[in-house]
Amino acid sequence: MKNLLSAVFMILLLLSACSKKETPGFAADQEVKIQYDTAAVDSFSAGATSVDIVRQIRMSSKKYQDSILQAEKLQKEEQKLKAELEKENKKKLEEEKKKTDAEKKEKTSTPTAN
């Protein structure tokens, strides 16, 4: 009887030890995406460069400088066009004002002549 109880106990112990266990509260299936501050795949490799340095290199490149100059030219052209439009609008307003003043003078001068 002692042997039978000890055998049953050993079998239960083995079954409980070999059963698949799940860890509660830990989501191992969730994928964690980590943001690195280096451009290279391995941040400890000899060619690893920080993102700030890569940005400075891109900004100092000829293509970037050309694009900045082109943007400035476009901005200056837009400002010139706006200034020209404003001048034209002012001239038109002045001409219309002169016409209205002339018409008022004619209207005021014609009733007194009659």
mmCIF file of C-alpha atoms in Angstrom:
data_model
loop_
_atom_site.group_PDB
_atom_site.id
_atom_site.type_symbol
_atom_site.label_atom_id
_atom_site.label_comp_id
_atom_site.label_asym_id
_atom_site.label_seq_id
_atom_site.Cartn_x
_atom_site.Cartn_y
_atom_site.Cartn_z
ATOM 1 C CA MET A 1 0.000 0.000 0.000
ATOM 2 C CA LYS A 2 2.854 2.366 0.817
ATOM 3 C CA ASN A 3 4.391 1.576 -2.558
ATOM 4 C CA LEU A 4 1.079 2.226 -4.337
ATOM 5 C CA LEU A 5 0.589 5.610 -2.642
ATOM 6 C CA SER A 6 4.168 6.676 -3.321
ATOM 7 C CA ALA A 7 3.823 5.582 -6.995
ATOM 8 C CA VAL A 8 0.589 7.583 -7.409
ATOM 9 C CA PHE A 9 2.214 10.554 -5.741
ATOM 10 C CA MET A 10 5.230 10.357 -8.090
ATOM 11 C CA ILE A 11 2.994 10.100 -11.183
ATOM 12 C CA LEU A 12 0.951 13.136 -10.096
ATOM 13 C CA LEU A 13 4.138 15.030 -9.393
ATOM 14 C CA LEU A 14 5.528 14.230 -12.867
ATOM 15 C CA LEU A 15 2.242 15.168 -14.575
ATOM 16 C CA SER A 16 2.047 18.508 -12.826
ATOM 17 C CA ALA A 17 5.719 19.264 -13.509
ATOM 18 C CA CYS A 18 5.493 18.385 -17.210
ATOM 19 C CA SER A 19 2.252 20.216 -17.927
ATOM 20 C CA LYS A 20 2.335 23.340 -20.108
ATOM 21 C CA LYS A 21 2.283 26.467 -17.985
ATOM 22 C CA GLU A 22 1.206 29.971 -19.103
ATOM 23 C CA THR A 23 2.504 33.052 -17.422
ATOM 24 C CA PRO A 24 -0.432 35.222 -16.415
ATOM 25 C CA GLY A 25 -0.322 38.952 -17.123
ATOM 26 C CA PHE A 26 2.578 38.887 -19.574
ATOM 27 C CA ALA A 27 1.791 39.376 -23.243
ATOM 28 C CA ALA A 28 4.725 37.726 -24.955
ATOM 29 C CA ASP A 29 2.910 37.786 -28.289
ATOM 30 C CA GLN A 30 2.899 41.574 -28.467
ATOM 31 C CA GLU A 31 5.639 42.941 -30.657
ATOM 32 C CA VAL A 32 7.572 45.845 -29.200
ATOM 33 C CA LYS A 33 8.971 48.350 -31.695
ATOM 34 C CA ILE A 34 12.041 50.159 -30.402
ATOM 35 C CA GLN A 35 13.181 53.519 -31.789
ATOM 36 C CA TYR A 36 16.946 53.733 -32.237
ATOM 37 C CA ASP A 37 18.917 56.941 -32.625
ATOM 38 C CA THR A 38 21.379 55.515 -35.146
ATOM 39 C CA ALA A 39 21.190 55.084 -38.896
ATOM 40 C CA ALA A 40 23.222 51.865 -39.002
ATOM 41 C CA VAL A 41 21.694 48.458 -38.286
ATOM 42 C CA ASP A 42 24.127 47.756 -35.464
ATOM 43 C CA SER A 43 24.662 50.794 -33.266
ATOM 44 C CA PHE A 44 27.907 49.372 -31.931
ATOM 45 C CA SER A 45 29.495 48.802 -35.332
ATOM 46 C CA ALA A 46 32.346 50.941 -36.612
ATOM 47 C CA GLY A 47 30.190 52.679 -39.249
ATOM 48 C CA ALA A 48 27.304 53.629 -36.974
ATOM 49 C CA THR A 49 26.332 57.277 -37.340
ATOM 50 C CA SER A 50 23.871 59.179 -35.207
ATOM 51 C CA VAL A 51 20.737 60.576 -36.803
ATOM 52 C CA ASP A 52 21.796 64.163 -36.036
ATOM 53 C CA ILE A 53 25.059 63.747 -37.919
ATOM 54 C CA VAL A 54 23.282 62.186 -40.900
ATOM 55 C CA ARG A 55 20.878 65.156 -40.903
ATOM 56 C CA GLN A 56 23.785 67.613 -40.886
ATOM 57 C CA ILE A 57 25.423 65.764 -43.779
ATOM 58 C CA ARG A 58 22.204 65.898 -45.803
ATOM 59 C CA MET A 59 21.758 69.601 -45.048
ATOM 60 C CA SER A 60 25.268 70.425 -46.196
ATOM 61 C CA SER A 61 24.903 68.565 -49.470
ATOM 62 C CA LYS A 62 24.888 70.492 -52.761
ATOM 63 C CA LYS A 63 21.406 69.301 -53.705
ATOM 64 C CA TYR A 64 19.929 70.586 -50.440
ATOM 65 C CA GLN A 65 21.662 73.949 -50.781
ATOM 66 C CA ASP A 66 20.385 74.262 -54.374
ATOM 67 C CA SER A 67 16.845 73.537 -53.258
ATOM 68 C CA ILE A 68 17.100 76.246 -50.593
ATOM 69 C CA LEU A 69 18.310 78.787 -53.163
ATOM 70 C CA GLN A 70 15.515 77.843 -55.530
ATOM 71 C CA ALA A 71 12.928 78.238 -52.772
ATOM 72 C CA GLU A 72 14.317 81.699 -51.964
ATOM 73 C CA LYS A 73 14.111 82.707 -55.644
ATOM 74 C CA LEU A 74 10.497 81.593 -55.814
ATOM 75 C CA GLN A 75 9.696 83.532 -52.680
ATOM 76 C CA LYS A 76 11.291 86.703 -54.091
ATOM 77 C CA GLU A 77 9.367 86.316 -57.360
ATOM 78 C CA GLU A 78 6.107 85.942 -55.446
ATOM 79 C CA GLN A 79 6.876 89.080 -53.448
ATOM 80 C CA LYS A 80 7.620 91.019 -56.666
ATOM 81 C CA LEU A 81 4.361 89.851 -58.218
ATOM 82 C CA LYS A 82 2.418 90.875 -55.137
ATOM 83 C CA ALA A 83 4.067 94.304 -55.143
ATOM 84 C CA GLU A 84 3.227 94.785 -58.831
ATOM 85 C CA LEU A 85 -0.377 93.760 -58.248
ATOM 86 C CA GLU A 86 -0.663 96.219 -55.381
ATOM 87 C CA LYS A 87 0.726 99.034 -57.549
ATOM 88 C CA GLU A 88 -1.707 98.212 -60.332
ATOM 89 C CA ASN A 89 -4.614 98.119 -57.896
ATOM 90 C CA LYS A 90 -3.587 101.494 -56.453
ATOM 91 C CA LYS A 91 -3.401 102.999 -59.951
ATOM 92 C CA LYS A 92 -6.822 101.646 -60.829
ATOM 93 C CA LEU A 93 -8.305 103.015 -57.621
ATOM 94 C CA GLU A 94 -6.759 106.417 -58.257
ATOM 95 C CA GLU A 95 -8.099 106.478 -61.831
ATOM 96 C CA GLU A 96 -11.569 105.488 -60.640
ATOM 97 C CA LYS A 97 -11.404 108.142 -57.938
ATOM 98 C CA LYS A 98 -10.423 110.774 -60.503
ATOM 99 C CA LYS A 99 -13.285 109.706 -62.770
ATOM 100 C CA THR A 100 -15.807 109.873 -59.954
ATOM 101 C CA ASP A 101 -14.477 113.296 -58.907
ATOM 102 C CA ALA A 102 -14.731 114.516 -62.499
ATOM 103 C CA GLU A 103 -18.277 113.197 -62.772
ATOM 104 C CA LYS A 104 -19.243 114.899 -59.506
ATOM 105 C CA LYS A 105 -17.793 118.186 -60.748
ATOM 106 C CA GLU A 106 -19.722 117.873 -63.997
ATOM 107 C CA LYS A 107 -22.949 117.120 -62.137
ATOM 108 C CA THR A 108 -22.471 120.020 -59.790
ATOM 109 C CA SER A 109 -21.565 122.427 -62.584
ATOM 110 C CA THR A 110 -24.497 121.487 -64.892
ATOM 111 C CA PRO A 111 -27.379 122.280 -62.471
ATOM 112 C CA THR A 112 -25.991 125.733 -61.696
ATOM 113 C CA ALA A 113 -25.677 126.538 -65.426
ATOM 114 C CA ASN A 114 -29.336 125.704 -66.086
#
